[in-house]
Amino acid sequence: MPPQFIGFSVFLFGLIVGSFLNVVIARVPNRESIVLPPSHCPSCLASIKPYDNVPILSYMILGGRCRSCRVHISFIYPAVEAMVGIVYLLLYLLDGLTLAFLGDVVFVSLILPLVFIDYRHKILPNVITYPGFIVLLALRVLAPLPVPLNATEHIASAMISSPIWTHRLLGALLGALAGGGSLWLVGWLYLVIRKVEGMGLGDAKMMAMVGAFLGWELTFLTIFVASLMGSIVGVLAMLVRGESLRMEIPFGVFLGPSAIIALLAGRELIGWYASLFN
Ligand SMILES: [Zn+2]
């Protein structure tokens, strides 16, 4: 099969998953079922016919409005679909059709809904982060990290003569500790020193999930890039609106895209950073 055809199929698959993730984003924060009832217009409650539920196309054909009541439908919906399609395609170009591709696809499909839910509701639901942690831990044990990033696994296998999966598990758990532990520590310090809740427990759980999959190197890169993004947005908000630096955007909104950047280009970024000192 020509790779262009597989790539296009992967992109279409991403659009369909994106359509499902829209349902997750809309319903999980309200503790609603993600299966039933079928999709309906949030305004007039008319159920959406399958032919009006085609990712991106339906939105364009209907001019971003509900067929029944003509209420305006958020641009976020087709944007999520397109985003998932594009990220899936990039992962296919990076991995090919491998076990690593499967793991990476699951990873971004867990991260993206968290970003949008955190933006809208300022929560990172446990129903996503807890199972997400277990699934990503298992996927990481099945499919190892790419070579320059598997330092923990490499050192463990040199020192402990146990099966290879135990070394991978150790690497994943160390990553989880790096991600979850460091954010928990920052939150705790904020609370003790400044008496404000600067970092929620949800962020720590999200980063434990991210760390289990990315390992400690890319996890620290994720936190670094997210802090940088947060600072830039904070300064821009100051300049544009002249308001205080008090951030209204929750940190998960920056952590999620940073984790996906680390997944896609982390090795290159770390290599480039290291080259600055050589
Ligand atoms: Zn409607």
mmCIF file of C-alpha atoms in Angstrom, residues 2 6 18 30 32 48 66 75 78 92 117 124 162 170 186 189 196 207 210 225 237 250 272 274:
data_model
loop_
_atom_site.group_PDB
_atom_site.id
_atom_site.type_symbol
_atom_site.label_atom_id
_atom_site.label_comp_id
_atom_site.label_asym_id
_atom_site.label_seq_id
_atom_site.Cartn_x
_atom_site.Cartn_y
_atom_site.Cartn_z
ATOM 1 C CA PRO A 2 1.410 3.444 -0.884
ATOM 2 C CA ILE A 6 -1.922 5.094 4.650
ATOM 3 C CA GLY A 18 -11.348 14.014 17.182
ATOM 4 C CA ASN A 30 -20.593 17.098 33.665
ATOM 5 C CA GLU A 32 -22.449 12.427 31.630
ATOM 6 C CA ILE A 48 -27.668 15.398 15.134
ATOM 7 C CA CYS A 66 -27.338 23.873 13.895
ATOM 8 C CA PHE A 75 -15.382 26.743 16.039
ATOM 9 C CA PRO A 78 -13.920 21.335 13.904
ATOM 10 C CA TYR A 92 2.579 8.325 11.414
ATOM 11 C CA ILE A 117 -11.515 20.515 29.752
ATOM 12 C CA LEU A 124 -8.357 17.677 35.104
ATOM 13 C CA SER A 162 15.993 -9.038 35.730
ATOM 14 C CA LEU A 170 11.392 1.279 36.355
ATOM 15 C CA VAL A 186 5.841 23.179 43.560
ATOM 16 C CA LEU A 189 5.828 25.098 48.355
ATOM 17 C CA VAL A 196 -2.057 30.294 47.807
ATOM 18 C CA MET A 207 2.154 14.968 34.765
ATOM 19 C CA VAL A 210 2.763 12.145 31.025
ATOM 20 C CA VAL A 225 8.304 24.513 27.730
ATOM 21 C CA ALA A 237 -1.732 39.667 28.801
ATOM 22 C CA PRO A 250 -4.875 26.898 34.173
ATOM 23 C CA TRP A 272 19.886 21.453 20.088
ATOM 24 C CA ALA A 274 23.000 20.376 24.473
#
